[in-house]
Amino acid sequence: MQPFRSFYNSEAQMIRGGFPQPFISRTYKTSFLKKRSNAEIKVVAAKKHSEAEKRRRMRINGQYETLRTILPNLIKHGELDCVMNQQKDKASVLAETIKQVKELKRKVSKLEQDSCGNSSKDVVKFPSGADRLNLERCNDEEGVVKATLSCEESLGLMSAISRAVGSVKTKVVKAEIVSVGGRNRSVLWVKGLGKDRMGMLKSSLKIAMHKPAFKMRRSTH
Amino acid sequence: MQPFRSFYNSEAQMIRGGFPQPFISRTYKTSFLKKRSNAEIKVVAAKKHSEAEKRRRMRINGQYETLRTILPNLIKHGELDCVMNQQKDKASVLAETIKQVKELKRKVSKLEQDSCGNSSKDVVKFPSGADRLNLERCNDEEGVVKATLSCEESLGLMSAISRAVGSVKTKVVKAEIVSVGGRNRSVLWVKGLGKDRMGMLKSSLKIAMHKPAFKMRRSTH
DNA sequence: TTAGACACGTGACCC
DNA sequence: TGGGTCACGTGTCTA
């Protein structure tokens, strides 16, 4: 079954049964036993080694397998070709992977460029139906907090928001305001806001959002 | 140097120098020579085999190498971590590849869904700065062509577009029109347009886009 | 018969 | 020093 003909195997075999027992002196016996145990240690080490190597191979092959499942490079060759269900070889799997990664990257950059750059520049979100208020530190710019709010549009909403921002002694460096169907969505980029005053700004904005003021309606009849 | 102790090698060696020449009979000699040549054939075959295997390994490793170059999984571990320039092992390269392929796929499907299709409900693209005109078959709906155009806003642009669509005897089943800062971005979903008339529609729209008409400006002073 | 692909056990090397 | 990774040559299977 096993075509395994290792150096250690044969040596161990030879040592195990190859000597005439009666003529072994004490010292020889000692060295023999020592050698024998050395050999056996080697055999054990070799086994361990080969098992570790097997595990490594299995790990790698497992990755190939999942790679095969997530990429459309398996089976099928032509159109109404035979149903050759056999999988491609490793090199081809890798080649196909490389091809697809490149293709995906190209696609992503095209799509990203298509919707042009950092989406907030030329993609505008409509106000959400439910009232919302969210403050978060901006990833792109150090020390900038991005405040996003959706609420009912009202006369004086803008000045209320303005006052709220002014009350925490900060500066709005950029804003994005969308007003649709009586709803408002505003995004404010606020600079110079200490961590301790984020809560203050949040509550100020909350008040501004819900300040009782008469609502704007599309028709005035 | 070579720890290579192959079956073929040792057999060949043994056969080459292991027999007392004087006692070899003619028939024995023939069979001996035959065996010797057989052994040598085997040695040559083994060499060929191992060389082929080496080529295969090189092919695979080459793919690993290119994979390493196109993926940002090489070097760098933490933040200001040591500069460990050593490359990751094969299993990790594959694992990282799988991760990134999944991530890229996710990204693409998100961007694709984002840019057209159903999420146009709550995301609107602004007109591009440069004039653009693009016609493509819609993936989601059979027989529908999606025409996207960005151009300078002008009085009469809409009626010009309307005429262009009418000229190829088709129907607009859906439209998305955004007008910002004197620029216009319109997306038209056109039904019942034969393949032969896509070019016609395209040139009609091109004319409509660039029709000399007085521009709309925000201020009228 | 020949070539290609794979798994295997092993020696070398590196922390 | 042991655990992990790699390249190697080989046996085996398949087309």
Coordinates of C-alpha atoms (C1' of nucleotides) in Angstrom, one line a residue:
Chain A
M1 CA 0.0 0.0 0.0
Q2 CA 2.6 2.5 1.2
P3 CA 5.4 3.0 -1.3
F4 CA 7.2 4.6 1.5
R5 CA 10.9 3.7 1.6
S6 CA 12.4 6.2 4.0
F7 CA 15.9 6.3 5.2
Y8 CA 14.8 6.3 8.8
N9 CA 12.4 3.4 8.3
S10 CA 15.0 1.1 6.8
E11 CA 17.6 2.0 9.4
A12 CA 15.2 1.5 12.3
Q13 CA 14.3 -1.9 10.8
M14 CA 17.9 -2.9 10.4
I15 CA 18.8 -1.9 14.0
R16 CA 15.7 -3.5 15.5
G17 CA 16.3 -7.1 14.3
G18 CA 19.8 -7.2 12.7
F19 CA 22.2 -8.2 15.5
P20 CA 23.0 -11.5 17.2
Q21 CA 21.9 -10.9 20.8
P22 CA 24.3 -13.3 22.8
F23 CA 27.5 -11.4 21.8
I24 CA 26.5 -8.0 22.8
S25 CA 28.7 -6.6 25.6
R26 CA 27.4 -4.3 28.3
T27 CA 28.9 -1.2 26.8
Y28 CA 27.9 -2.2 23.3
K29 CA 24.4 -2.9 24.5
T30 CA 24.3 0.6 26.0
S31 CA 25.4 2.2 22.9
F32 CA 23.1 0.0 20.8
L33 CA 20.2 0.9 23.0
K34 CA 21.1 4.5 22.8
K35 CA 21.4 4.3 19.0
R36 CA 18.1 2.4 18.9
S37 CA 16.3 5.1 20.9
N38 CA 18.0 7.8 18.8
A39 CA 16.7 6.1 15.7
E40 CA 13.2 5.8 17.1
I41 CA 13.3 9.4 18.1
K42 CA 14.1 10.2 14.5
V43 CA 11.3 8.0 13.2
V44 CA 8.9 9.7 15.5
A45 CA 10.2 13.1 14.5
A46 CA 9.9 12.2 10.8
K47 CA 6.3 11.1 11.3
K48 CA 5.5 14.3 13.1
H49 CA 7.1 16.2 10.3
S50 CA 5.3 14.5 7.6
E51 CA 2.0 14.9 9.4
A52 CA 2.6 18.6 9.8
E53 CA 3.4 18.9 6.1
K54 CA 0.2 17.1 5.3
R55 CA -1.8 19.5 7.4
R56 CA -0.1 22.4 5.6
R57 CA -1.0 20.9 2.2
M58 CA -4.5 20.4 3.4
R59 CA -4.8 24.0 4.5
I60 CA -3.6 25.2 1.1
N61 CA -5.8 22.9 -0.8
G62 CA -8.8 24.0 1.3
Q63 CA -8.1 27.6 0.2
Y64 CA -8.0 26.4 -3.4
E65 CA -11.3 24.8 -2.9
T66 CA -13.0 27.9 -1.6
L67 CA -11.4 29.9 -4.3
R68 CA -13.0 27.5 -6.8
T69 CA -16.4 28.1 -5.2
I70 CA -16.4 31.9 -5.2
L71 CA -15.1 32.2 -8.8
P72 CA -17.0 31.4 -11.9
N73 CA -14.0 29.5 -13.4
L74 CA -15.2 26.0 -12.4
I75 CA -16.7 23.5 -14.9
K76 CA -18.1 24.6 -18.2
H77 CA -15.8 25.3 -21.0
G78 CA -17.5 26.3 -24.2
E79 CA -21.2 26.8 -24.8
L80 CA -22.9 23.5 -25.4
D81 CA -19.7 21.8 -24.6
C82 CA -19.6 18.5 -22.8
V83 CA -20.4 18.7 -19.1
M84 CA -16.8 18.3 -18.1
N85 CA -17.4 18.5 -14.4
Q86 CA -13.7 18.3 -13.5
Q87 CA -12.1 21.2 -11.9
K88 CA -9.2 23.3 -13.2
D89 CA -5.7 22.7 -12.0
K90 CA -4.0 24.9 -9.4
A91 CA -2.1 27.1 -11.8
S92 CA -5.2 27.8 -13.8
V93 CA -7.2 28.5 -10.6
L94 CA -4.6 31.1 -9.6
A95 CA -4.4 32.6 -13.1
E96 CA -8.2 32.9 -13.3
T97 CA -8.2 34.4 -9.8
I98 CA -5.7 37.0 -10.9
K99 CA -7.7 37.8 -14.0
Q100 CA -10.9 38.2 -12.0
V101 CA -9.3 40.3 -9.3
K102 CA -8.0 42.7 -11.9
E103 CA -11.3 42.8 -13.6
L104 CA -13.1 43.4 -10.3
K105 CA -10.7 46.2 -9.4
R106 CA -11.2 47.8 -12.8
K107 CA -14.9 47.6 -12.4
V108 CA -14.8 49.1 -8.9
S109 CA -12.6 52.0 -9.9
K110 CA -14.8 52.6 -12.9
L111 CA -18.0 52.6 -10.9
E112 CA -16.5 54.7 -8.2
Q113 CA -15.3 57.2 -10.8
D114 CA -18.7 57.0 -12.5
S115 CA -20.5 58.1 -9.5
C116 CA -17.5 60.4 -9.2
G117 CA -15.2 60.4 -6.3
N118 CA -16.1 60.5 -2.6
S119 CA -19.8 60.1 -3.2
S120 CA -20.7 63.0 -0.8
K121 CA -19.4 65.3 -3.6
D122 CA -22.0 64.6 -6.2
V123 CA -24.4 62.1 -4.7
V124 CA -27.0 63.5 -2.5
K125 CA -29.2 61.5 -0.2
F126 CA -32.7 62.4 0.2
P127 CA -34.0 63.2 3.7
S128 CA -35.2 60.2 5.6
G129 CA -38.9 59.9 6.5
A130 CA -38.2 59.5 10.2
D131 CA -36.4 62.2 12.2
R132 CA -32.8 61.5 12.7
L133 CA -29.7 63.0 14.3
N134 CA -26.3 61.6 14.2
L135 CA -22.8 63.0 15.2
E136 CA -19.6 61.3 14.3
R137 CA -15.9 62.1 13.9
C138 CA -14.9 62.5 10.3
N139 CA -12.5 59.9 9.1
D140 CA -11.0 62.0 6.3
E141 CA -10.3 65.2 8.2
E142 CA -8.7 65.4 11.6
G143 CA -10.8 67.2 14.3
V144 CA -13.9 67.5 12.2
V145 CA -17.2 66.3 13.3
K146 CA -19.9 65.4 10.8
A147 CA -23.5 66.1 12.0
T148 CA -26.3 64.6 10.0
L149 CA -29.9 65.3 10.6
S150 CA -33.2 64.6 9.0
C151 CA -36.3 66.5 10.1
E152 CA -39.5 68.3 9.1
E153 CA -38.7 71.4 7.2
S154 CA -39.8 74.6 8.9
L155 CA -39.3 78.3 8.5
G156 CA -36.5 79.2 10.8
L157 CA -34.9 75.8 10.8
M158 CA -31.8 77.0 9.3
S159 CA -31.3 79.9 11.7
A160 CA -32.1 77.5 14.6
I161 CA -29.4 75.2 13.4
S162 CA -27.1 78.1 13.0
R163 CA -27.7 79.2 16.5
A164 CA -27.2 75.7 17.8
V165 CA -23.8 75.6 16.1
G166 CA -22.9 79.0 17.4
S167 CA -23.8 78.1 21.0
V168 CA -20.9 75.6 21.2
K169 CA -18.5 78.2 19.7
T170 CA -17.6 76.1 16.6
K171 CA -17.4 76.8 12.9
V172 CA -19.2 75.0 10.1
V173 CA -16.6 74.4 7.4
K174 CA -18.9 72.7 5.0
A175 CA -22.6 71.9 4.7
E176 CA -24.9 69.9 2.5
I177 CA -28.6 70.8 2.7
V178 CA -31.3 69.0 0.8
S179 CA -34.9 69.9 1.1
V180 CA -37.6 67.7 -0.5
G181 CA -41.3 67.4 0.0
G182 CA -41.4 69.3 3.2
R183 CA -38.5 67.2 4.7
N184 CA -35.0 68.5 5.3
R185 CA -31.7 66.7 5.4
S186 CA -28.7 68.6 6.5
V187 CA -25.1 67.5 6.9
L188 CA -22.8 69.8 8.7
W189 CA -19.0 69.5 9.0
V190 CA -18.0 71.2 12.2
K191 CA -14.5 72.1 13.2
G192 CA -12.9 72.7 16.5
L193 CA -15.3 70.8 18.7
G194 CA -13.9 69.3 21.8
K195 CA -14.9 65.8 22.7
D196 CA -16.6 67.1 25.8
R197 CA -18.9 69.4 23.8
M198 CA -20.2 66.8 21.3
G199 CA -23.1 66.1 23.6
M200 CA -23.8 69.8 23.9
L201 CA -24.0 70.2 20.2
K202 CA -26.2 67.2 19.9
S203 CA -28.8 68.4 22.3
S204 CA -28.7 71.9 20.8
L205 CA -29.4 70.4 17.4
K206 CA -32.1 68.2 18.7
I207 CA -33.9 71.3 20.1
A208 CA -33.4 73.1 16.8
M209 CA -34.9 70.2 14.9
H210 CA -38.0 70.0 17.0
K211 CA -38.5 73.7 17.7
P212 CA -42.1 74.4 17.3
A213 CA -42.4 76.7 14.2
F214 CA -45.0 76.6 11.5
K215 CA -44.3 74.0 8.9
M216 CA -43.7 74.8 5.3
R217 CA -46.1 73.2 2.8
R218 CA -45.8 73.0 -0.9
S219 CA -49.3 74.4 -1.6
T220 CA -50.5 77.4 0.3
H221 CA -54.3 77.3 -0.4
Chain B
M1 CA 25.4 17.9 -1.9
Q2 CA 22.4 15.9 -3.2
P3 CA 20.6 14.0 -0.5
F4 CA 19.0 12.2 -3.4
R5 CA 18.9 8.4 -2.9
S6 CA 16.5 7.3 -5.5
F7 CA 15.5 3.7 -6.3
Y8 CA 16.5 4.2 -9.9
N9 CA 19.8 5.8 -9.0
S10 CA 21.0 3.0 -6.7
E11 CA 19.8 0.3 -9.0
A12 CA 21.6 1.9 -11.9
Q13 CA 24.7 2.1 -9.9
M14 CA 24.5 -1.4 -8.7
I15 CA 24.0 -2.7 -12.2
R16 CA 26.8 -0.5 -13.6
G17 CA 29.6 -1.8 -11.5
G18 CA 28.3 -4.8 -9.4
F19 CA 29.0 -7.9 -11.6
P20 CA 32.3 -9.8 -12.2
Q21 CA 32.7 -9.4 -15.9
P22 CA 34.6 -12.7 -16.8
F23 CA 31.7 -15.0 -15.9
I24 CA 29.0 -13.3 -17.9
S25 CA 27.7 -15.6 -20.6
R26 CA 26.5 -14.2 -24.0
T27 CA 22.8 -14.5 -23.2
Y28 CA 23.3 -13.2 -19.8
K29 CA 25.3 -10.3 -21.2
T30 CA 22.5 -9.5 -23.6
S31 CA 19.9 -9.5 -20.9
F32 CA 22.3 -7.6 -18.7
L33 CA 22.9 -4.9 -21.3
K34 CA 19.2 -4.8 -21.9
K35 CA 18.5 -4.3 -18.3
R36 CA 21.2 -1.7 -18.1
S37 CA 19.7 0.3 -20.9
N38 CA 16.3 -0.1 -19.3
A39 CA 17.7 1.3 -16.1
E40 CA 19.3 4.2 -18.0
I41 CA 16.0 4.9 -19.8
K42 CA 14.4 5.0 -16.4
V43 CA 17.0 7.4 -15.1
V44 CA 16.4 9.7 -18.1
A45 CA 12.7 9.4 -17.6
A46 CA 13.1 10.3 -13.9
K47 CA 15.1 13.4 -14.8
K48 CA 12.6 14.5 -17.3
H49 CA 9.8 13.9 -14.8
S50 CA 11.5 15.9 -12.1
E51 CA 12.2 18.7 -14.5
A52 CA 8.6 18.8 -15.6
E53 CA 7.6 18.9 -12.0
K54 CA 9.9 21.8 -11.4
R55 CA 8.4 23.7 -14.2
R56 CA 5.0 23.1 -12.8
R57 CA 6.1 24.4 -9.4
M58 CA 7.6 27.5 -11.0
R59 CA 4.4 28.2 -12.8
I60 CA 2.4 28.0 -9.7
N61 CA 4.8 30.1 -7.7
G62 CA 4.9 32.7 -10.4
Q63 CA 1.1 33.0 -10.0
Y64 CA 1.6 33.4 -6.3
E65 CA 4.1 36.2 -7.0
T66 CA 1.8 38.2 -9.2
L67 CA -1.0 37.6 -6.7
R68 CA 1.2 39.2 -4.1
T69 CA 1.8 42.2 -6.2
I70 CA -1.8 43.0 -7.1
L71 CA -3.1 42.6 -3.5
P72 CA -2.3 44.9 -0.6
N73 CA -1.6 42.1 1.7
L74 CA 2.2 42.2 1.5
I75 CA 4.4 43.7 4.2
K76 CA 3.2 46.0 6.9
H77 CA 1.4 44.4 9.8
G78 CA 0.3 47.0 12.4
E79 CA 0.7 50.8 12.5
L80 CA 4.3 51.8 13.3
D81 CA 5.2 48.1 13.4
C82 CA 8.6 46.9 12.3
V83 CA 9.2 47.0 8.6
M84 CA 9.0 43.2 8.2
N85 CA 9.5 43.1 4.5
Q86 CA 9.0 39.3 4.4
Q87 CA 6.1 38.0 2.4
K88 CA 3.2 36.0 3.7
D89 CA 3.1 32.3 3.3
K90 CA 1.1 30.6 0.5
A91 CA -2.0 29.7 2.7
S92 CA -2.2 33.3 3.9
V93 CA -1.9 34.7 0.4
L94 CA -4.8 32.5 -0.7
A95 CA -6.8 33.4 2.4
E96 CA -6.2 37.1 1.8
T97 CA -7.1 36.7 -1.8
I98 CA -10.3 35.1 -0.9
K99 CA -11.1 37.9 1.5
Q100 CA -10.4 40.5 -1.0
V101 CA -12.3 38.9 -3.8
K102 CA -15.3 38.7 -1.6
E103 CA -14.9 42.3 -0.6
L104 CA -14.5 43.4 -4.2
K105 CA -17.6 41.5 -5.2
R106 CA -19.6 43.1 -2.4
K107 CA -18.3 46.5 -3.4
V108 CA -19.2 46.0 -7.1
S109 CA -22.7 44.8 -6.4
K110 CA -23.3 47.6 -4.0
L111 CA -22.0 50.2 -6.5
E112 CA -23.9 48.7 -9.3
Q113 CA -27.1 48.7 -7.4
D114 CA -26.3 52.2 -6.2
S115 CA -25.6 53.7 -9.6
C116 CA -28.7 52.5 -11.3
G117 CA -31.6 50.2 -10.6
N118 CA -33.8 50.4 -7.5
S119 CA -31.9 52.6 -5.1
S120 CA -32.4 55.6 -7.5
K121 CA -35.4 56.0 -5.2
D122 CA -33.4 57.7 -2.5
V123 CA -30.0 58.5 -4.1
V124 CA -29.7 61.1 -6.8
K125 CA -26.6 61.8 -8.9
F126 CA -25.7 65.3 -9.7
P127 CA -25.0 66.3 -13.3
S128 CA -21.4 65.8 -14.3
G129 CA -19.4 68.8 -15.2
A130 CA -18.5 67.6 -18.6
D131 CA -21.2 66.9 -21.2
R132 CA -22.0 63.2 -21.5
L133 CA -24.3 60.9 -23.4
N134 CA -24.6 57.2 -22.9
L135 CA -27.1 54.6 -24.1
E136 CA -27.2 51.1 -22.7
R137 CA -29.5 48.2 -22.5
C138 CA -31.0 47.9 -19.1
N139 CA -30.0 44.8 -17.2
D140 CA -33.1 44.6 -15.1
E141 CA -35.8 45.1 -17.7
E142 CA -36.0 43.4 -21.0
G143 CA -36.2 45.7 -24.1
V144 CA -35.6 48.8 -22.1
V145 CA -32.8 51.2 -23.0
K146 CA -31.4 53.6 -20.4
A147 CA -30.2 56.9 -21.8
T148 CA -28.1 59.0 -19.5
L149 CA -27.1 62.6 -20.4
S150 CA -25.4 65.5 -18.6
C151 CA -25.4 68.9 -20.3
E152 CA -25.8 72.6 -19.9
E153 CA -29.3 73.5 -18.8
S154 CA -31.3 75.5 -21.3
L155 CA -34.8 76.7 -21.8
G156 CA -36.3 74.2 -24.2
L157 CA -33.9 71.4 -23.3
M158 CA -36.8 69.2 -22.1
S159 CA -38.9 69.8 -25.1
A160 CA -35.9 69.1 -27.3
I161 CA -35.3 65.8 -25.5
S162 CA -38.9 65.0 -25.8
R163 CA -38.8 65.6 -29.6
A164 CA -35.7 63.5 -29.9
V165 CA -37.4 60.5 -28.2
G166 CA -40.5 61.0 -30.2
S167 CA -38.5 61.0 -33.5
V168 CA -37.6 57.4 -33.0
K169 CA -41.2 56.4 -32.1
T170 CA -40.5 55.2 -28.7
K171 CA -42.0 55.7 -25.2
V172 CA -40.3 56.9 -22.1
V173 CA -41.4 54.7 -19.3
K174 CA -39.5 56.4 -16.5
A175 CA -37.3 59.5 -16.2
E176 CA -35.1 61.0 -13.6
I177 CA -34.2 64.6 -14.1
V178 CA -31.8 66.6 -11.9
S179 CA -31.0 70.2 -12.4
V180 CA -28.3 71.9 -10.4
G181 CA -26.3 75.0 -10.9
G182 CA -27.2 75.4 -14.5
R183 CA -26.3 71.8 -15.3
N184 CA -28.8 69.1 -16.1
R185 CA -28.6 65.4 -15.7
S186 CA -31.4 63.3 -17.2
V187 CA -31.9 59.6 -17.3
L188 CA -34.5 58.2 -19.5
W189 CA -35.8 54.6 -19.6
V190 CA -37.0 54.1 -23.2
K191 CA -39.0 51.1 -24.3
G192 CA -39.6 49.5 -27.6
L193 CA -36.3 50.7 -29.2
G194 CA -35.0 48.4 -31.9
K195 CA -31.3 47.7 -31.9
D196 CA -31.0 49.5 -35.3
R197 CA -32.5 52.6 -33.9
M198 CA -30.2 53.1 -30.9
G199 CA -27.8 55.1 -33.0
M200 CA -30.6 57.3 -34.3
L201 CA -31.8 58.0 -30.7
K202 CA -28.3 58.8 -29.7
S203 CA -27.7 61.3 -32.4
S204 CA -31.1 62.9 -31.9
L205 CA -30.3 63.3 -28.2
K206 CA -26.9 64.7 -29.0
I207 CA -28.4 67.4 -31.1
A208 CA -31.0 68.2 -28.4
M209 CA -28.2 68.5 -25.8
H210 CA -26.2 71.0 -27.8
K211 CA -29.1 72.8 -29.4
P212 CA -28.2 76.5 -29.3
A213 CA -30.7 78.0 -26.9
F214 CA -30.2 80.7 -24.3
K215 CA -28.8 79.4 -21.1
M216 CA -30.6 79.6 -17.8
R217 CA -28.7 81.3 -15.0
R218 CA -29.4 81.5 -11.4
S219 CA -29.3 85.3 -11.1
T220 CA -31.2 87.4 -13.7
H221 CA -29.6 90.8 -13.0
Chain C
dT1 C1' 3.7 5.6 -24.8
dT2 C1' 4.0 10.1 -23.3
dA3 C1' 3.0 14.2 -20.8
dG4 C1' 0.6 16.6 -17.0
dA5 C1' -1.2 17.0 -12.4
dC6 C1' -1.3 15.8 -7.7
dA7 C1' 0.1 14.0 -2.9
dC8 C1' 3.7 12.3 -0.5
dG9 C1' 7.9 12.2 2.6
dT10 C1' 12.0 14.4 3.2
dG11 C1' 16.2 17.8 3.8
dA12 C1' 17.1 22.6 4.4
dC13 C1' 16.1 26.7 6.5
dC14 C1' 14.1 30.2 9.7
dC15 C1' 12.3 32.0 13.8
Chain D
dT1 C1' 15.4 23.5 20.1
dG2 C1' 10.9 22.5 17.9
dG3 C1' 7.3 24.2 14.9
dG4 C1' 6.4 26.0 10.5
dT5 C1' 7.4 26.7 5.5
dC6 C1' 9.4 25.7 1.3
dA7 C1' 11.5 23.1 -2.8
dC8 C1' 12.6 18.8 -4.2
dG9 C1' 12.3 14.0 -6.5
dT10 C1' 9.3 10.4 -6.7
dG11 C1' 5.0 7.1 -7.2
dT12 C1' 0.6 7.1 -9.1
dC13 C1' -3.2 8.3 -11.7
dT14 C1' -5.4 10.1 -16.0
dA15 C1' -6.0 11.5 -20.7

